[in-house]
Short mmCIF file of C-alpha atoms in Angstrom, two decimals:
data_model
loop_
_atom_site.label_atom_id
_atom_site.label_comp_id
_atom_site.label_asym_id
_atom_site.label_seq_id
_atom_site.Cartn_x
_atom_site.Cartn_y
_atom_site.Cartn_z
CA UNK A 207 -118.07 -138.52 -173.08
CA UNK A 208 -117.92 -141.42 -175.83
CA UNK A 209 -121.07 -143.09 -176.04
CA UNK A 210 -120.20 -144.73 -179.72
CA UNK A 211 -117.03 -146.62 -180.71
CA UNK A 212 -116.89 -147.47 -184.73
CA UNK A 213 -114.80 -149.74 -186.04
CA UNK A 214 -113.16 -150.62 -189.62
CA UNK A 215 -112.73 -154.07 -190.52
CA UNK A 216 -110.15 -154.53 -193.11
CA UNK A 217 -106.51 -154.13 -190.92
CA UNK A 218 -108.37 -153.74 -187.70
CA UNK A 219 -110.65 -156.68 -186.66
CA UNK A 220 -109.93 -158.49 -189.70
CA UNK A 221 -105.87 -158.36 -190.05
CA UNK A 222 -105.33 -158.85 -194.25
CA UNK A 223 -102.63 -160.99 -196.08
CA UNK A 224 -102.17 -158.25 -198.88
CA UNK A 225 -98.89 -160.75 -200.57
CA UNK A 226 -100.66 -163.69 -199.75
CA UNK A 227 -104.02 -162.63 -202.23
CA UNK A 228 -101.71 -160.87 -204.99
CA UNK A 229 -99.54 -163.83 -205.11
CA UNK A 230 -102.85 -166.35 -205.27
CA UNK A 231 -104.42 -164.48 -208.49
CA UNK A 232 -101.03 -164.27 -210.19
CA UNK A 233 -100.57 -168.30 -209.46
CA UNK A 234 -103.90 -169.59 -209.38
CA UNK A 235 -105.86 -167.06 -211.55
CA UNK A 236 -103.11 -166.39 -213.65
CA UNK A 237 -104.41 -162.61 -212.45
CA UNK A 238 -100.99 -160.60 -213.01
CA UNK A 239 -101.80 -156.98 -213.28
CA UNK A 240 -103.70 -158.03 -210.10
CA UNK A 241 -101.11 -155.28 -207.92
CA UNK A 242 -103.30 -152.62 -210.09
CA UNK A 243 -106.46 -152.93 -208.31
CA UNK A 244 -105.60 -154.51 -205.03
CA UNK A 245 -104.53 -151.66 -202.16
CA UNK A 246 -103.77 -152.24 -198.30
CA UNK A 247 -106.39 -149.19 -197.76
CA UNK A 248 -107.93 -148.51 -201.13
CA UNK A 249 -109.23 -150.54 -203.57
CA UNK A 250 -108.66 -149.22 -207.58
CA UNK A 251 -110.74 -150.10 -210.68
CA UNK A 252 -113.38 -153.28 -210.91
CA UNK A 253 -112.26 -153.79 -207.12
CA UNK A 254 -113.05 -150.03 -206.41
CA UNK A 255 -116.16 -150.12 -208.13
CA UNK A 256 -117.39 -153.50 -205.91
CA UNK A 257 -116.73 -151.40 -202.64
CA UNK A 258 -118.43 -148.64 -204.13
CA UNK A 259 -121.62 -149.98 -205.01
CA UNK A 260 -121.16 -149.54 -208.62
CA UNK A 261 -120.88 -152.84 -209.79
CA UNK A 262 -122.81 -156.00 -208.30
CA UNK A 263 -121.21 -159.30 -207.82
CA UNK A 264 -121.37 -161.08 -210.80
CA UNK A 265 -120.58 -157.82 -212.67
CA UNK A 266 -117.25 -157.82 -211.02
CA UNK A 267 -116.51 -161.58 -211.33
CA UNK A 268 -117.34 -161.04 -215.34
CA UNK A 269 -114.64 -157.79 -215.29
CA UNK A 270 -112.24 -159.70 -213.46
CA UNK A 271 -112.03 -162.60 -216.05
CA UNK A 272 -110.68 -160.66 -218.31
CA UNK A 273 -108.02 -160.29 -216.66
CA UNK A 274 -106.89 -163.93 -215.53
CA UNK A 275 -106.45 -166.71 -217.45
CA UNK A 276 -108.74 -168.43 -219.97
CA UNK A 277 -111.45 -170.33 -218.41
CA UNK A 278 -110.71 -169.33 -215.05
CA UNK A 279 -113.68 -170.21 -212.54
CA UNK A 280 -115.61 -168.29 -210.56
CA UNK A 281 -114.92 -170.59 -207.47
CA UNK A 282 -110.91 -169.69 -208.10
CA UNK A 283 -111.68 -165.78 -208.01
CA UNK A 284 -113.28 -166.51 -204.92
CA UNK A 285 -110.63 -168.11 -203.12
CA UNK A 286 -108.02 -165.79 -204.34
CA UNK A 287 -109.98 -163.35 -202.85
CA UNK A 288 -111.23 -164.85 -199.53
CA UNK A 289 -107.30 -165.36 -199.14
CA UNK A 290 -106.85 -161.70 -198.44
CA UNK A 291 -108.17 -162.26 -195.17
CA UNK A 292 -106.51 -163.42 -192.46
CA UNK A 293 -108.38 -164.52 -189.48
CA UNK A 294 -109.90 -162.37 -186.72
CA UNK A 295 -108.26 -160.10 -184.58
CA UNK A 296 -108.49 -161.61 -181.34
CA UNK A 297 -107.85 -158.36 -179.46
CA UNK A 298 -111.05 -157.31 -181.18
CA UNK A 299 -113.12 -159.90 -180.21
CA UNK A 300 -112.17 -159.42 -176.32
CA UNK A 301 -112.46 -155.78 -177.34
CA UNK A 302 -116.01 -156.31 -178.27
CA UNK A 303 -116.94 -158.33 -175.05
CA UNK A 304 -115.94 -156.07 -172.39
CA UNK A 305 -117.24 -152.75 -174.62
CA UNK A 306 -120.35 -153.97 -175.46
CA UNK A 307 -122.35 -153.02 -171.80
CA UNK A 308 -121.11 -149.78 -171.86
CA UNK A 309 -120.75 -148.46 -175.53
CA UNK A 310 -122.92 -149.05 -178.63
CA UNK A 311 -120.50 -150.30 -181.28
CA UNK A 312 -120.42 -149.83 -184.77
CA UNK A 313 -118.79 -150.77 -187.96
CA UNK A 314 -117.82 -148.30 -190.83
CA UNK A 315 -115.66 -150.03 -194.08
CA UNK A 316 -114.66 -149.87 -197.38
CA UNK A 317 -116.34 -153.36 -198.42
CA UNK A 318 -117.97 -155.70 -200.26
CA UNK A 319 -120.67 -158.32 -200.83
CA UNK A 320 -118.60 -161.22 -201.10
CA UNK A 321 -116.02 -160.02 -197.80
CA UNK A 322 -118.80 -159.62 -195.88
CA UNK A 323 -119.84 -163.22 -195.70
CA UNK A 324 -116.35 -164.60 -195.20
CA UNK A 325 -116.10 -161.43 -192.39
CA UNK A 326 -119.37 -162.52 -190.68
CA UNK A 327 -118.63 -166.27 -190.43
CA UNK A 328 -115.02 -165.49 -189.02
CA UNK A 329 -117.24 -164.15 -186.61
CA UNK A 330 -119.91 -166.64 -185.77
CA UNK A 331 -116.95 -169.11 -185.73
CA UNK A 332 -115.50 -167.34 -182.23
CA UNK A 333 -119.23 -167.19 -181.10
CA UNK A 334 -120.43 -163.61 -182.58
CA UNK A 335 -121.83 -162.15 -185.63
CA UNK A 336 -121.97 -158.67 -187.29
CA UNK A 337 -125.62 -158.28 -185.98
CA UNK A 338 -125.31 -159.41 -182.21
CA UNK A 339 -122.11 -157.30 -181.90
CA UNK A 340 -122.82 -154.25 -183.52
CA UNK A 341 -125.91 -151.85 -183.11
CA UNK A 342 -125.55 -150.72 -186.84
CA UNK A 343 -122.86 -151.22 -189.85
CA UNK A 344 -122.06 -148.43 -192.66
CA UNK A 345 -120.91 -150.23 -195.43
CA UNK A 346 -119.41 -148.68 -198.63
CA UNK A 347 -121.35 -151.01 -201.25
CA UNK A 348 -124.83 -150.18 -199.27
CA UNK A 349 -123.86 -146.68 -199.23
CA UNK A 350 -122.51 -146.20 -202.37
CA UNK A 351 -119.42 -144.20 -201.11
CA UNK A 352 -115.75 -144.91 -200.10
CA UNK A 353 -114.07 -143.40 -196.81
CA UNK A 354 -112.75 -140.81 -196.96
CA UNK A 355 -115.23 -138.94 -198.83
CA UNK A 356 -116.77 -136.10 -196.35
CA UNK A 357 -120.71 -137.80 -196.88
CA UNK A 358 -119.73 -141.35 -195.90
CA UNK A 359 -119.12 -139.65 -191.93
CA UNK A 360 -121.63 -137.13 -192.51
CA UNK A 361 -124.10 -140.23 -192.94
CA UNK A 362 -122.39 -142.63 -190.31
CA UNK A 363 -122.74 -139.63 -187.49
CA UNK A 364 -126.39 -139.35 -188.65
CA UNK A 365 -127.03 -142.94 -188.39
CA UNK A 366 -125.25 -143.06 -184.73
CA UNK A 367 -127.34 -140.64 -183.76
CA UNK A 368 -125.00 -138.81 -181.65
CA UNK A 369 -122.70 -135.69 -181.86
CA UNK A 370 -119.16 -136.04 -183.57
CA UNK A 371 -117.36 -135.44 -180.60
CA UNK A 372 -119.30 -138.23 -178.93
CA UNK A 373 -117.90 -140.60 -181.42
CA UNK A 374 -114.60 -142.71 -181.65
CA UNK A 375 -113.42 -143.82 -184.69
CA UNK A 376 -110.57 -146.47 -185.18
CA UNK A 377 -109.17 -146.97 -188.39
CA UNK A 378 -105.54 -148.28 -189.66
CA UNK A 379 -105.25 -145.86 -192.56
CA UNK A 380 -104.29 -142.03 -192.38
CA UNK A 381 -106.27 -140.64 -195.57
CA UNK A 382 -109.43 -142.55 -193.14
CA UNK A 383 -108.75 -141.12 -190.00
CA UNK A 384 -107.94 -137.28 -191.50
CA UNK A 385 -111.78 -137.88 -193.14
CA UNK A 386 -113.55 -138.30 -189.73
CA UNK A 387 -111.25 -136.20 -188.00
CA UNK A 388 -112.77 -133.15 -190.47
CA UNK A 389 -116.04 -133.83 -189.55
CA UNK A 390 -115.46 -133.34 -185.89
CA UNK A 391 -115.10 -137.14 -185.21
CA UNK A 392 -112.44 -138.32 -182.25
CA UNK A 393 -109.99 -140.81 -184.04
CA UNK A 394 -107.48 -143.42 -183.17
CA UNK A 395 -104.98 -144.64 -185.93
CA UNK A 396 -104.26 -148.41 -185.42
CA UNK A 397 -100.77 -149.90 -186.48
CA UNK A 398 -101.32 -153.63 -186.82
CA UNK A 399 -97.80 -154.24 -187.27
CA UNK A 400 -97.32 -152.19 -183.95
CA UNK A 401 -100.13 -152.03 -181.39
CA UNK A 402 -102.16 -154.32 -179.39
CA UNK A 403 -105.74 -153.48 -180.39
CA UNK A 404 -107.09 -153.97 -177.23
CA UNK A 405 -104.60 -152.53 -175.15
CA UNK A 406 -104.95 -149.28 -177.81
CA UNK A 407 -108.40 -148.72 -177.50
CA UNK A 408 -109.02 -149.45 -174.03
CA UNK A 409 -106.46 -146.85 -173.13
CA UNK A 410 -107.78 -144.05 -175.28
CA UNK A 411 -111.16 -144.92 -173.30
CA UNK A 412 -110.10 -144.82 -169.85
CA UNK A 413 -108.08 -141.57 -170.94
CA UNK A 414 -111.16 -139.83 -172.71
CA UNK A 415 -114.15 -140.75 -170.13
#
């Protein structure tokens, strides 16, 4: 039986405007090796290092300035970056509502500081948050390690508090779900161009009680 249902943010309960961000650093940042760094799934370099708890905030808003143009503010990085998401998933929010009695819920990501604010008022602003919703998030820049490393699940099954098998895990990128999947973790690969989030996860539920 599933007693736990995790969630990742980024593609799933937050959809992401990947063309939208690149083109706002190239434009208003003046940002244009910005396709370098920025990933649907996987972060690279300064951008990496932010989701992996290697650099702090204003480290990475000093690394990234030397890459846009001169005198380039702080407030414009921010935006640019803020741009990359989209809105909340309503699917997930509904999702949330009718799971919450009878699952604990979770949320594992790749993310950062500055996402997470942006992630938690998209939240409050359909009348949730990231601490009323979910019994416990595993964030990469608290953990200090990026999915799909082995230890990032290792520590997330740990933290549940349950057994692997116990434990669904929905994710929208394949190198993600193959990582919990080798820990003994049930998975379900979301499409966003493709499924109905709700619809997908309900049915997995009722077909896996």
């Amino acid at each position: 039986m599933i007693k736990a249902v995790v969630f990742d943010m980024g593609g799933v309960v937050i959809p992401l405007d990947l063309q939208r961000c690149i083109d706002n650093f190239k434009q208003m940042a003046g940002c244009m090796d910005i396709e370098e760094f920025l990933n649907p799934y996987h972060q690279k370099g300064f951008f990496g290092d932010l989701e992996e708890g290697k650099i702090d905030e204003d480290q990475f808003y000093s690394e990234c300035m030397k890459h846009c143009a001169p005198n380039t503010s702080k407030e414009t990085i921010a935006y640019c970056f803020y741009s990359l998401i989209d809105g909340i998933n309503p699917d997930a929010t509904r999702l949330f509502k009718e799971l919450k009695d009878n699952y604990k819920l979770y949320v594992l990501s790749n993310n950062n500081p500055i996402s997470m604010e942006a992630f938690d008022n998209y939240l409050k602003s359909v009348g949730m948050s990231l601490a009323d919703t979910f019994k416990k998030t595993f964030f990469s820049y608290q953990m200090k390690v990026l999915k799909p490393a082995p230890e990032i699940y290792r520590r997330t099954i740990e933290g549940i508090g349950a057994r692997p098998d116990e434990i669904l895990f929905i994710d929208d990128s394949a190198k993600n779900i193959a990582g919990a999947e080798a820990q003994g973790i049930r998975t379900l690969r979301y499409y966003p161009a493709q499924n109905n989030l709700y619809e997908a996860v309900t049915e997995y539920l009722s077909n896996n009680e």
